Tab-separated table of C-alpha atoms in Angstrom:
chain	number	residue	atom	x	y	z
H	1	UNK	CA	-12.382	-82.999	39.352
H	2	UNK	CA	-11.993	-81.761	35.771
H	3	UNK	CA	-15.584	-80.461	35.780
H	4	UNK	CA	-14.918	-78.561	38.991
H	5	UNK	CA	-11.829	-76.919	37.466
H	6	UNK	CA	-13.819	-75.855	34.377
H	7	UNK	CA	-16.536	-74.422	36.585
H	8	UNK	CA	-13.959	-72.360	38.537
H	9	UNK	CA	-12.493	-71.111	35.239
H	10	UNK	CA	-15.962	-70.088	34.001
H	11	UNK	CA	-16.651	-68.274	37.275
H	12	UNK	CA	-13.307	-66.482	37.086
H	13	UNK	CA	-14.006	-65.457	33.490
H	14	UNK	CA	-17.494	-64.210	34.444
H	15	UNK	CA	-16.029	-62.207	37.338
H	16	UNK	CA	-13.414	-60.683	35.004
H	17	UNK	CA	-16.149	-59.701	32.544
H	18	UNK	CA	-18.229	-58.138	35.318
H	19	UNK	CA	-15.209	-56.142	36.546
H	20	UNK	CA	-14.568	-54.940	32.992
H	21	UNK	CA	-18.225	-54.040	32.465
H	22	UNK	CA	-18.236	-51.994	35.653
H	23	UNK	CA	-16.366	-49.226	33.805
H	24	UNK	CA	-18.852	-48.998	30.924
H	25	UNK	CA	-21.187	-46.029	31.069
H	26	UNK	CA	-23.798	-44.274	28.987
H	27	UNK	CA	-23.205	-40.651	28.116
H	28	UNK	CA	-26.023	-38.418	29.400
H	29	UNK	CA	-29.202	-39.720	27.799
H	30	UNK	CA	-30.684	-37.388	25.188
H	31	UNK	CA	-34.460	-37.011	24.811
H	32	UNK	CA	-35.893	-36.338	21.350
H	33	UNK	CA	-37.944	-33.162	21.202
H	34	UNK	CA	-40.639	-34.792	19.107
H	35	UNK	CA	-42.859	-37.721	19.914
H	36	UNK	CA	-42.106	-40.855	17.912
H	37	UNK	CA	-45.749	-42.003	17.884
H	38	UNK	CA	-48.686	-41.977	20.308
H	39	UNK	CA	-47.380	-42.348	23.869
H	40	UNK	CA	-43.813	-42.957	22.691
H	41	UNK	CA	-40.635	-40.883	22.578
H	42	UNK	CA	-37.107	-41.804	21.516
H	43	UNK	CA	-34.041	-41.406	23.701
H	44	UNK	CA	-30.421	-42.074	22.784
H	45	UNK	CA	-26.941	-42.188	24.306
H	46	UNK	CA	-23.430	-43.357	23.476
H	47	UNK	CA	-21.901	-46.304	25.312
H	48	UNK	CA	-18.414	-45.458	26.574
H	49	UNK	CA	-15.459	-47.327	28.073
H	50	UNK	CA	-16.191	-50.649	26.392
H	51	UNK	CA	-13.283	-52.974	27.235
H	52	UNK	CA	-11.069	-54.178	24.407
H	53	UNK	CA	-12.193	-57.516	23.026
H	54	UNK	CA	-15.843	-57.063	23.998
H	55	UNK	CA	-18.568	-57.157	21.356
H	56	UNK	CA	-19.730	-53.536	21.355
H	57	UNK	CA	-23.227	-54.186	20.009
H	58	UNK	CA	-23.794	-57.076	22.425
H	59	UNK	CA	-22.720	-54.924	25.363
H	60	UNK	CA	-25.007	-52.128	24.208
H	61	UNK	CA	-27.967	-54.506	23.998
H	62	UNK	CA	-27.557	-55.694	27.606
H	63	UNK	CA	-26.492	-52.406	29.251
H	64	UNK	CA	-29.458	-50.870	31.071
H	65	UNK	CA	-30.175	-47.195	31.667
H	66	UNK	CA	-32.717	-45.405	33.819
H	67	UNK	CA	-35.413	-43.655	31.786
H	68	UNK	CA	-38.605	-42.315	33.350
H	69	UNK	CA	-37.773	-44.187	36.547
H	70	UNK	CA	-37.267	-47.637	35.006
H	71	UNK	CA	-34.120	-49.552	34.144
H	72	UNK	CA	-34.386	-50.519	30.473
H	73	UNK	CA	-32.170	-51.903	27.731
H	74	UNK	CA	-32.035	-50.120	24.364
H	75	UNK	CA	-34.600	-50.916	21.691
H	76	UNK	CA	-31.724	-51.146	19.239
H	77	UNK	CA	-28.002	-50.387	18.998
H	78	UNK	CA	-25.902	-49.001	16.139
H	79	UNK	CA	-22.166	-48.916	15.572
H	80	UNK	CA	-21.512	-45.548	13.958
H	81	UNK	CA	-17.879	-45.926	13.002
H	82	UNK	CA	-16.575	-47.072	16.358
H	83	UNK	CA	-19.120	-45.107	18.381
H	84	UNK	CA	-21.885	-47.316	19.762
H	85	UNK	CA	-25.249	-45.593	20.130
H	86	UNK	CA	-28.177	-47.079	22.024
H	87	UNK	CA	-31.686	-45.922	21.124
H	88	UNK	CA	-34.722	-46.429	23.338
H	89	UNK	CA	-38.337	-46.151	22.201
H	90	UNK	CA	-40.036	-45.422	25.510
H	91	UNK	CA	-43.794	-45.965	25.715
H	92	UNK	CA	-44.313	-45.229	29.417
H	93	UNK	CA	-44.238	-41.945	31.276
H	94	UNK	CA	-44.663	-39.941	28.076
H	95	UNK	CA	-47.979	-38.233	28.793
H	96	UNK	CA	-47.140	-35.259	26.604
H	97	UNK	CA	-47.083	-37.660	23.627
H	98	UNK	CA	-50.784	-38.421	24.018
H	99	UNK	CA	-52.977	-36.310	21.742
H	100	UNK	CA	-56.730	-36.762	21.984
H	101	UNK	CA	-59.640	-36.962	19.570
H	102	UNK	CA	-62.251	-34.234	19.873
H	103	UNK	CA	-65.259	-32.948	17.945
H	104	UNK	CA	-66.356	-36.446	16.955
H	105	UNK	CA	-68.861	-36.254	14.104
H	106	UNK	CA	-71.020	-39.013	12.682
H	107	UNK	CA	-71.055	-38.614	8.914
H	108	UNK	CA	-73.061	-40.483	6.275
H	109	UNK	CA	-73.243	-44.239	5.827
H	110	UNK	CA	-70.402	-45.579	3.697
H	111	UNK	CA	-72.953	-47.077	1.260
H	112	UNK	CA	-76.607	-48.166	1.441
H	113	UNK	CA	-76.819	-51.535	3.199
H	114	UNK	CA	-73.168	-51.490	4.299
H	115	UNK	CA	-73.907	-51.378	8.021
H	116	UNK	CA	-71.055	-48.880	8.331
H	117	UNK	CA	-70.973	-45.163	9.066
H	118	UNK	CA	-68.074	-42.759	8.608
H	119	UNK	CA	-66.869	-41.175	11.812
H	120	UNK	CA	-64.674	-38.073	11.741
H	121	UNK	CA	-62.709	-36.593	14.655
H	122	UNK	CA	-60.223	-33.773	15.076
H	123	UNK	CA	-56.823	-34.549	16.584
H	124	UNK	CA	-55.881	-32.186	19.421
H	125	UNK	CA	-52.732	-31.590	21.481
H	126	UNK	CA	-50.183	-32.390	18.774
H	127	UNK	CA	-46.969	-30.448	19.354
H	128	UNK	CA	-45.356	-28.449	16.561
H	129	UNK	CA	-42.255	-30.700	16.592
H	130	UNK	CA	-44.326	-33.881	16.178
H	131	UNK	CA	-45.157	-35.558	12.884
H	132	UNK	CA	-48.911	-34.926	12.870
H	133	UNK	CA	-49.616	-37.744	10.391
H	134	UNK	CA	-47.723	-40.313	12.496
H	135	UNK	CA	-49.491	-39.104	15.627
H	136	UNK	CA	-52.863	-39.312	13.857
H	137	UNK	CA	-52.280	-42.864	12.620
H	138	UNK	CA	-51.177	-44.093	16.061
H	139	UNK	CA	-53.661	-42.326	18.378
H	140	UNK	CA	-56.313	-44.739	19.691
H	141	UNK	CA	-60.010	-44.015	20.141
H	142	UNK	CA	-62.450	-45.613	22.579
H	143	UNK	CA	-66.062	-45.092	21.565
H	144	UNK	CA	-69.267	-46.894	22.561
H	145	UNK	CA	-67.388	-49.751	24.177
H	146	UNK	CA	-65.180	-50.294	21.112
H	147	UNK	CA	-61.419	-49.719	21.021
H	148	UNK	CA	-59.752	-48.578	17.786
H	149	UNK	CA	-55.931	-48.580	17.647
H	150	UNK	CA	-56.013	-45.698	15.184
H	151	UNK	CA	-58.139	-44.313	12.369
H	152	UNK	CA	-58.506	-45.983	8.981
H	153	UNK	CA	-57.207	-42.790	7.382
H	154	UNK	CA	-56.025	-39.307	8.274
H	155	UNK	CA	-56.336	-35.990	6.470
H	156	UNK	CA	-54.563	-32.706	7.056
H	157	UNK	CA	-56.922	-29.868	6.172
H	158	UNK	CA	-54.240	-27.184	6.435
H	159	UNK	CA	-52.149	-25.914	9.293
H	160	UNK	CA	-52.714	-28.128	12.308
H	161	UNK	CA	-56.147	-29.306	11.200
H	162	UNK	CA	-55.524	-33.075	11.340
H	163	UNK	CA	-58.578	-35.336	11.186
H	164	UNK	CA	-59.024	-39.081	11.597
H	165	UNK	CA	-61.665	-41.215	9.857
H	166	UNK	CA	-63.163	-44.553	10.891
H	167	UNK	CA	-65.814	-46.813	9.397
H	168	UNK	CA	-67.832	-47.943	12.402
H	169	UNK	CA	-70.690	-50.436	12.652
H	170	UNK	CA	-74.080	-48.729	12.671
H	171	UNK	CA	-77.415	-50.563	12.455
H	172	UNK	CA	-79.003	-47.465	10.921
H	173	UNK	CA	-76.888	-48.002	7.798
H	174	UNK	CA	-78.602	-51.255	6.738
């Protein structure tokens, strides 16, 4: 009997919380102009109408929003002096955050007998608002059946001349 009463109390409390949460809303979600990294953009919004007594950060972490057609919870939440801001790092539906490698050149072997050759490629389709170095470091390359998450190093040769460098296996370098 006592257990049943406690269960009813828990259900009533849960229902009260759900009714209170029903009034919480995100302000219109803002989209960053720049890409955060390859295939990823940040979005942010403020959480409003949080009921008194609720943990603001906890509520932010569980409150979903629709971004690019999916319901998602924030990547992280911040309390900025009583204003709770949710930030999403969205890595789907961000095709304009996908630069490509072009003009792939095979350079010299890294050293005699190393079995490695330097590969150089130019990064294309980076937008002026984007951090070209971040985009370079995070842009993958698929070449000869191998997948590389990003280059070993990047170099900016002036303006928007960003290049990536890889050391790739090459039997001709033995």
